[in-house]
Short mmCIF file of C-alpha atoms and ligand atoms in Angstrom, two decimals:
data_model
loop_
_atom_site.label_atom_id
_atom_site.label_comp_id
_atom_site.label_asym_id
_atom_site.label_seq_id
_atom_site.Cartn_x
_atom_site.Cartn_y
_atom_site.Cartn_z
CA UNK A 1 -7.78 7.68 -68.83
CA UNK A 2 -4.72 7.09 -70.91
CA UNK A 3 -1.69 5.18 -69.30
CA UNK A 4 0.44 8.30 -69.09
CA UNK A 5 -2.09 10.32 -66.96
CA UNK A 6 -2.91 7.11 -65.12
CA UNK A 7 0.48 6.56 -63.86
CA UNK A 8 0.74 10.33 -62.88
CA UNK A 9 -2.54 10.49 -61.09
CA UNK A 10 -2.01 7.00 -59.12
CA UNK A 11 0.94 8.15 -57.02
CA UNK A 12 2.01 11.59 -55.70
CA UNK A 13 5.71 11.80 -55.32
CA UNK A 14 6.97 12.52 -51.66
CA UNK A 15 9.03 15.69 -51.12
CA UNK A 16 9.62 15.92 -54.79
CA UNK A 17 11.11 19.56 -54.77
CA UNK A 18 13.27 18.78 -51.79
CA UNK A 19 14.63 15.80 -53.70
CA UNK A 20 15.39 17.83 -56.80
CA UNK A 21 16.89 20.74 -54.67
CA UNK A 22 19.34 18.25 -53.24
CA UNK A 23 20.17 16.42 -56.26
CA UNK A 24 20.40 19.48 -58.68
CA UNK A 25 24.06 20.67 -57.64
CA UNK A 26 25.29 17.36 -58.69
CA UNK A 27 23.37 17.02 -61.90
CA UNK A 28 24.15 20.52 -63.58
CA UNK A 29 26.85 19.09 -65.88
CA UNK A 30 26.04 18.14 -69.41
CA UNK A 31 25.65 14.26 -69.56
CA UNK A 32 24.73 13.86 -65.89
CA UNK A 33 23.03 10.79 -64.87
CA UNK A 34 20.40 10.11 -62.17
CA UNK A 35 19.57 6.42 -60.96
CA UNK A 36 16.24 6.40 -59.64
CA UNK A 37 16.41 3.12 -57.88
CA UNK A 38 12.67 3.05 -57.15
CA UNK A 39 10.96 4.26 -60.28
CA UNK A 40 7.46 3.35 -59.26
CA UNK A 41 5.02 5.39 -61.28
CA UNK A 42 7.89 7.68 -62.34
CA UNK A 43 6.74 10.72 -60.41
CA UNK A 44 10.17 11.75 -59.10
CA UNK A 45 11.93 10.91 -62.38
CA UNK A 46 9.44 12.96 -64.41
CA UNK A 47 9.94 15.93 -61.98
CA UNK A 48 13.60 15.65 -62.37
CA UNK A 49 13.59 15.35 -66.20
CA UNK A 50 11.28 18.54 -66.32
CA UNK A 51 13.34 20.55 -63.80
CA UNK A 52 16.80 19.60 -65.00
CA UNK A 53 16.99 19.64 -68.78
CA UNK A 54 20.22 18.02 -69.46
CA UNK A 55 19.78 15.08 -67.02
CA UNK A 56 19.36 11.49 -68.22
CA UNK A 57 17.57 9.02 -65.78
CA UNK A 58 18.06 5.42 -65.49
CA UNK A 59 14.96 4.12 -63.68
CA UNK A 60 15.03 0.80 -61.81
CA UNK A 61 12.03 -1.12 -60.61
CA UNK A 62 11.55 -4.81 -59.82
CA UNK A 63 7.59 -4.49 -60.46
CA UNK A 64 7.24 -5.08 -64.26
CA UNK A 65 3.82 -3.32 -63.97
CA UNK A 66 5.18 -0.31 -62.55
CA UNK A 67 7.98 -0.17 -65.18
CA UNK A 68 5.56 -0.51 -68.01
CA UNK A 69 3.32 2.24 -66.68
CA UNK A 70 6.31 4.67 -65.80
CA UNK A 71 7.94 4.00 -69.29
CA UNK A 72 4.71 4.91 -71.05
CA UNK A 73 4.47 8.22 -69.13
CA UNK A 74 8.06 9.04 -69.76
CA UNK A 75 8.07 8.11 -73.30
CA UNK A 76 7.86 11.87 -74.28
CA UNK A 77 11.38 12.39 -72.97
CA UNK A 78 12.79 9.95 -75.42
CA UNK A 79 16.41 8.75 -74.72
CA UNK A 80 16.75 10.84 -71.66
CA UNK A 81 14.91 7.91 -69.93
CA UNK A 82 16.08 4.32 -69.59
CA UNK A 83 13.79 1.91 -67.72
CA UNK A 84 15.51 -1.39 -66.39
CA UNK A 85 13.69 -4.27 -64.68
CA UNK A 86 16.03 -5.28 -61.78
CA UNK A 87 16.15 -5.35 -57.90
CA UNK A 88 18.15 -2.08 -56.80
CA UNK A 89 20.95 -3.96 -55.17
CA UNK A 90 21.83 -4.97 -58.92
CA UNK A 91 22.74 -1.19 -59.50
CA UNK A 92 26.34 -2.08 -60.22
CA UNK A 93 25.51 -4.76 -62.96
CA UNK A 94 22.72 -2.38 -64.45
CA UNK A 95 25.16 0.45 -64.80
CA UNK A 96 27.91 -1.95 -66.23
CA UNK A 97 25.36 -3.07 -68.65
CA UNK A 98 24.66 0.53 -69.72
CA UNK A 99 28.36 1.47 -70.10
CA UNK A 100 28.24 3.89 -67.14
CA UNK A 101 31.16 3.57 -64.83
CA UNK A 102 29.72 6.24 -62.40
CA UNK A 103 26.64 8.49 -62.08
CA UNK A 104 25.96 11.90 -60.60
CA UNK A 105 22.72 11.08 -58.56
CA UNK A 106 21.08 8.23 -56.90
CA UNK A 107 17.46 8.47 -55.53
CA UNK A 108 15.56 5.81 -53.47
CA UNK A 109 11.95 6.27 -52.43
CA UNK A 110 11.47 2.98 -50.54
CA UNK A 111 8.54 0.85 -50.02
CA UNK A 112 5.41 0.15 -51.90
CA UNK A 113 3.70 2.27 -54.32
CA UNK A 114 0.11 3.31 -54.48
CA UNK A 115 -0.34 1.31 -57.56
CA UNK A 116 0.72 -1.81 -55.58
CA UNK A 117 -1.68 -0.97 -52.80
CA UNK A 118 -4.48 -0.03 -54.95
CA UNK A 119 -4.34 -3.09 -57.23
CA UNK A 120 -6.59 -5.35 -54.86
CA UNK A 121 -5.57 -8.55 -56.74
CA UNK A 122 -1.87 -8.22 -55.72
CA UNK A 123 -2.73 -8.88 -52.10
CA UNK A 124 -0.85 -5.83 -50.36
CA UNK A 125 -3.94 -4.33 -48.88
CA UNK A 126 -5.80 -5.71 -45.81
CA UNK A 127 -8.93 -3.67 -47.04
CA UNK A 128 -9.59 -5.72 -50.04
CA UNK A 129 -10.10 -9.62 -50.26
CA UNK A 130 -7.55 -10.96 -52.79
CA UNK A 131 -5.05 -13.85 -53.17
CA UNK A 132 -2.22 -13.53 -50.57
CA UNK A 133 0.60 -12.62 -53.10
CA UNK A 134 2.49 -9.33 -51.96
CA UNK A 135 5.24 -9.88 -54.44
CA UNK A 136 6.63 -6.67 -55.95
CA UNK A 137 7.79 -8.79 -58.69
CA UNK A 138 5.02 -11.37 -59.34
CA UNK A 139 7.29 -13.41 -61.79
CA UNK A 140 9.54 -14.76 -58.98
CA UNK A 141 9.90 -15.91 -55.48
CA UNK A 142 7.52 -17.08 -52.62
CA UNK A 143 4.19 -15.46 -51.90
CA UNK A 144 2.72 -14.20 -48.73
CA UNK A 145 0.68 -17.43 -48.67
CA UNK A 146 3.83 -19.51 -49.12
CA UNK A 147 5.30 -17.67 -45.93
CA UNK A 148 2.15 -18.09 -43.92
CA UNK A 149 1.80 -21.90 -44.75
CA UNK A 150 5.42 -23.05 -44.41
CA UNK A 151 7.21 -20.84 -41.74
CA UNK A 152 7.35 -22.41 -38.30
CA UNK A 153 5.67 -20.61 -35.50
CA UNK A 154 8.69 -19.01 -33.99
CA UNK A 155 9.76 -17.65 -37.56
CA UNK A 156 6.25 -16.16 -37.95
CA UNK A 157 6.46 -14.52 -34.71
CA UNK A 158 9.94 -13.18 -35.51
CA UNK A 159 8.81 -11.75 -38.84
CA UNK A 160 5.66 -10.01 -37.28
CA UNK A 161 7.61 -8.70 -34.35
CA UNK A 162 10.73 -7.42 -36.00
CA UNK A 163 9.28 -6.17 -39.46
CA UNK A 164 5.75 -5.26 -38.15
CA UNK A 165 6.77 -4.23 -34.47
CA UNK A 166 3.56 -6.06 -33.69
CA UNK A 167 3.15 -6.38 -29.92
CA UNK A 168 1.05 -9.54 -30.18
CA UNK A 169 3.32 -11.39 -32.66
CA UNK A 170 3.40 -14.64 -30.68
CA UNK A 171 -0.31 -14.85 -30.33
CA UNK A 172 -0.93 -14.10 -34.19
CA UNK A 173 1.74 -16.67 -35.05
CA UNK A 174 0.05 -19.31 -33.03
CA UNK A 175 -3.42 -18.55 -34.47
CA UNK A 176 -1.95 -18.69 -37.81
CA UNK A 177 -0.37 -22.14 -37.22
CA UNK A 178 -3.63 -23.44 -35.82
CA UNK A 179 -5.76 -22.16 -38.69
CA UNK A 180 -3.57 -23.52 -41.27
CA UNK A 181 -3.89 -27.08 -39.86
CA UNK A 182 -7.34 -27.18 -41.25
CA UNK A 183 -6.73 -25.48 -44.59
CA UNK A 184 -3.80 -23.61 -46.17
CA UNK A 185 -4.07 -19.76 -46.36
CA UNK A 186 -5.07 -18.53 -49.76
CA UNK A 187 -6.84 -15.13 -49.31
CA UNK A 188 -6.00 -11.92 -47.42
CA UNK A 189 -9.49 -11.89 -45.66
CA UNK A 190 -8.37 -15.17 -43.95
CA UNK A 191 -5.35 -13.57 -42.64
CA UNK A 192 -7.44 -10.46 -41.44
CA UNK A 193 -9.78 -12.72 -39.59
CA UNK A 194 -6.84 -14.36 -37.72
CA UNK A 195 -5.25 -11.19 -36.84
CA UNK A 196 -8.42 -9.85 -35.53
CA UNK A 197 -8.65 -12.68 -33.14
CA UNK A 198 -5.22 -12.39 -31.98
CA UNK A 199 -5.33 -8.66 -31.21
CA UNK A 200 -7.24 -8.06 -27.94
CA UNK A 201 -10.47 -5.94 -28.27
CA UNK A 202 -9.34 -3.27 -25.99
CA UNK A 203 -6.35 -2.32 -28.17
CA UNK A 204 -8.05 -2.75 -31.46
CA UNK A 205 -9.76 0.84 -30.97
CA UNK A 206 -6.29 2.49 -31.19
CA UNK A 207 -3.50 2.19 -33.69
CA UNK A 208 -5.49 2.00 -36.87
CA UNK A 209 -6.53 -1.38 -38.50
CA UNK A 210 -5.39 -4.39 -36.38
CA UNK A 211 -3.85 -6.00 -39.54
CA UNK A 212 -1.71 -3.19 -40.85
CA UNK A 213 1.44 -4.12 -39.04
CA UNK A 214 1.07 -7.86 -39.97
CA UNK A 215 0.64 -7.01 -43.64
CA UNK A 216 3.61 -4.71 -43.47
CA UNK A 217 5.78 -7.31 -41.93
CA UNK A 218 4.61 -9.93 -44.45
CA UNK A 219 5.37 -7.60 -47.30
CA UNK A 220 8.96 -6.92 -46.30
CA UNK A 221 9.68 -10.57 -45.65
CA UNK A 222 8.16 -11.70 -49.10
CA UNK A 223 10.25 -9.13 -50.78
CA UNK A 224 13.39 -9.39 -48.65
CA UNK A 225 13.23 -5.71 -48.57
CA UNK A 226 15.67 -4.94 -45.59
CA UNK A 227 18.39 -7.40 -47.09
CA UNK A 228 17.97 -5.86 -50.43
CA UNK A 229 18.36 -2.20 -49.07
CA UNK A 230 21.46 -3.19 -46.89
CA UNK A 231 23.18 -4.62 -50.04
CA UNK A 232 22.00 -1.77 -52.24
CA UNK A 233 23.16 1.17 -50.07
CA UNK A 234 26.88 0.64 -50.28
CA UNK A 235 26.51 -0.30 -53.93
CA UNK A 236 24.61 2.83 -54.74
CA UNK A 237 27.23 4.91 -52.84
CA UNK A 238 29.95 3.07 -54.79
CA UNK A 239 28.15 4.03 -58.06
CA UNK A 240 28.48 7.74 -57.26
CA UNK A 241 31.25 9.89 -58.94
CA UNK A 242 33.02 12.31 -56.86
CA UNK A 243 30.58 15.30 -56.28
CA UNK A 244 27.70 12.82 -56.95
CA UNK A 245 24.66 12.91 -54.55
CA UNK A 246 22.42 10.27 -52.88
CA UNK A 247 18.91 10.92 -51.56
CA UNK A 248 16.98 8.17 -49.74
CA UNK A 249 13.39 8.43 -48.52
CA UNK A 250 12.28 5.70 -45.89
CA UNK A 251 8.93 5.03 -44.33
CA UNK A 252 9.79 2.71 -41.57
CA UNK A 253 12.25 2.77 -38.68
CA UNK A 254 14.25 -0.27 -39.64
CA UNK A 255 14.79 1.22 -43.19
CA UNK A 256 15.86 4.51 -41.89
CA UNK A 257 18.22 2.98 -39.51
CA UNK A 258 20.04 1.07 -42.29
CA UNK A 259 20.39 4.35 -44.31
CA UNK A 260 21.56 6.26 -41.25
CA UNK A 261 24.19 3.70 -40.66
CA UNK A 262 25.38 3.38 -44.33
CA UNK A 263 25.74 7.26 -44.60
CA UNK A 264 27.44 7.56 -41.30
CA UNK A 265 30.17 5.00 -42.36
CA UNK A 266 31.17 7.35 -45.17
CA UNK A 267 30.73 10.65 -43.17
CA UNK A 268 32.93 9.50 -40.30
CA UNK A 269 36.64 9.33 -40.12
CA UNK A 270 38.00 5.66 -40.20
CA UNK A 271 41.04 6.50 -38.39
CA UNK A 272 41.54 4.97 -34.85
CA UNK A 273 40.58 7.63 -32.38
CA UNK A 274 43.91 7.76 -30.53
CA UNK A 275 45.93 8.72 -33.72
CA UNK A 276 47.42 12.39 -33.16
CA UNK A 277 46.98 13.04 -36.97
CA UNK A 278 44.18 11.72 -39.16
CA UNK A 279 45.88 10.01 -42.27
CA UNK A 280 44.43 11.28 -45.67
CA UNK A 281 43.42 7.78 -46.35
CA UNK A 282 40.83 7.73 -43.47
CA UNK A 283 39.07 11.04 -43.90
CA UNK A 284 35.36 10.89 -44.59
CA UNK A 285 34.42 10.19 -48.24
CA UNK A 286 30.82 11.30 -47.77
CA UNK A 287 29.30 14.75 -46.43
CA UNK A 288 25.93 14.51 -44.95
CA UNK A 289 23.48 17.04 -46.69
CA UNK A 290 20.77 16.69 -44.02
CA UNK A 291 20.84 17.05 -40.30
CA UNK A 292 19.41 13.98 -39.01
CA UNK A 293 16.39 12.73 -40.97
CA UNK A 294 14.08 15.31 -42.65
CA UNK A 295 10.32 14.99 -42.22
CA UNK A 296 7.52 16.31 -44.31
CA UNK A 297 6.06 19.68 -43.36
CA UNK A 298 2.36 20.84 -42.94
CA UNK A 299 2.13 21.68 -46.59
CA UNK A 300 3.43 18.42 -47.80
CA UNK A 301 1.27 16.40 -45.31
CA UNK A 302 -1.83 18.26 -46.66
CA UNK A 303 -0.83 17.45 -50.31
CA UNK A 304 0.27 13.84 -49.78
CA UNK A 305 -0.81 11.65 -46.80
CA UNK A 306 1.95 9.14 -47.93
CA UNK A 307 4.55 11.65 -46.67
CA UNK A 308 3.37 11.26 -43.03
CA UNK A 309 6.11 8.78 -42.14
CA UNK A 310 8.77 9.82 -44.54
CA UNK A 311 12.46 10.28 -43.40
CA UNK A 312 14.60 11.79 -45.94
CA UNK A 313 18.55 11.57 -45.73
CA UNK A 314 21.11 12.66 -48.39
CA UNK A 315 24.86 12.89 -48.78
CA UNK A 316 27.50 13.87 -51.23
CA UNK A 317 30.57 11.90 -52.26
CA UNK A 318 33.72 13.67 -51.39
CA UNK A 319 36.28 11.28 -52.76
CA UNK A 320 36.67 7.72 -53.82
CA UNK A 321 36.02 5.21 -51.15
CA UNK A 322 39.42 4.24 -49.44
CA UNK A 323 40.59 0.78 -50.23
CA UNK A 324 40.17 -0.59 -46.72
CA UNK A 325 36.34 0.36 -46.82
CA UNK A 326 35.59 -0.52 -50.27
CA UNK A 327 32.70 -3.06 -50.97
CA UNK A 328 32.34 -4.61 -54.32
CA UNK A 329 30.35 -2.64 -56.80
CA UNK A 330 28.44 -5.55 -58.16
CA UNK A 331 25.55 -7.31 -56.20
CA UNK A 332 26.76 -10.63 -54.55
C1 LIG B 1 7.28 4.26 -53.27
S1 LIG B 1 7.47 3.56 -54.83
C2 LIG B 1 8.21 4.67 -55.71
C3 LIG B 1 7.42 5.90 -56.37
C4 LIG B 1 8.08 6.91 -57.28
N1 LIG B 1 9.06 7.68 -56.46
C5 LIG B 1 7.13 7.78 -57.84
O1 LIG B 1 7.22 8.90 -57.44
O2 LIG B 1 6.34 7.34 -58.66
C6 LIG B 1 8.55 2.43 -54.53
C7 LIG B 1 8.80 1.50 -55.86
O3 LIG B 1 10.04 0.82 -55.63
C8 LIG B 1 9.92 -0.51 -56.07
N2 LIG B 1 10.87 -1.18 -55.22
C9 LIG B 1 10.87 -1.51 -53.96
N3 LIG B 1 11.88 -2.32 -53.51
C10 LIG B 1 12.69 -2.41 -54.68
C11 LIG B 1 13.89 -3.04 -54.88
N4 LIG B 1 14.49 -3.70 -54.02
N5 LIG B 1 14.38 -3.03 -56.26
C12 LIG B 1 13.80 -2.36 -57.15
N6 LIG B 1 12.62 -1.75 -56.94
C13 LIG B 1 12.02 -1.73 -55.81
C14 LIG B 1 8.42 -0.82 -55.88
O4 LIG B 1 8.08 -1.87 -56.73
C15 LIG B 1 7.91 0.48 -56.10
O5 LIG B 1 7.30 0.54 -57.37
#
């Protein structure tokens, strides 16, 4: 299999046609630019480049391997595609570097890609024994083993409870600390054994693999996923030209909550409720394009199991952000 078809077959883009339909009205002018903040295998980007012939895409990913595979896949589109290795909260700097003051579309398809889950050696999957890494960008930052071997018990319990919604977080955290007193964690199988011991047998029969929630929690912590998203959302909205559109696909309730809140800030009047007339400076600067969060329908679920937990939200920029609500365009 060559690299191009490899990238295409490894990850089926979630709600691709819906994303294209939502973005298309903003991308129909010549010279329109879409930023795909989570390029991954380039599935969404390829769909947009095929469907909308005049669009140029800037694709960001923090994972150098994903970027290389997607760039090979998208090479036939020539200069209509530009790949950038960055964390998506750097979107302002990325666009400054490319001389783009504003863009017409932003897409975010959050979380891990099938490539990352399938590459056993990267340590994202509880089903394969591998080094405890879990970094989306393996060139920088602490690994999952670092987190397990250095966080105190309370912090471990917090990570598992908040990011994994793990009922047995305190028990698992206690067992992690006890286990590492003998030898530091190095392999995913060691963590799976500890989680199995921490989850009561009666509950193990329901709710999927017992280590699923712990692995999700560690991945979110290792990659600082929620903090990056919280910074990225206002920066991405700030990057949009008037008439530009943002589409975000989340796979986890904490992510979706951040997206919902960031879009609601722009779609709600910022005038004090007791004012008789809403000042023009306080009218909404975003219009929501989705009612609540959209989910995958049966056809999508049959086509793509990853779509099971997707929550899609989208908005259109109505006007520049008023000064009193503006956040800096650059990442801190
Ligand atoms: C679900 S995949 C995207 C799949 C892509 N839409 C496709 O159809 O091929 C998410 C990608 O976003 C990347 N990613 C996650 N968080 C990121 C961040 N904060 N900055 C940049 N890239 C990120 C991951 O490395 C992964 O490759």
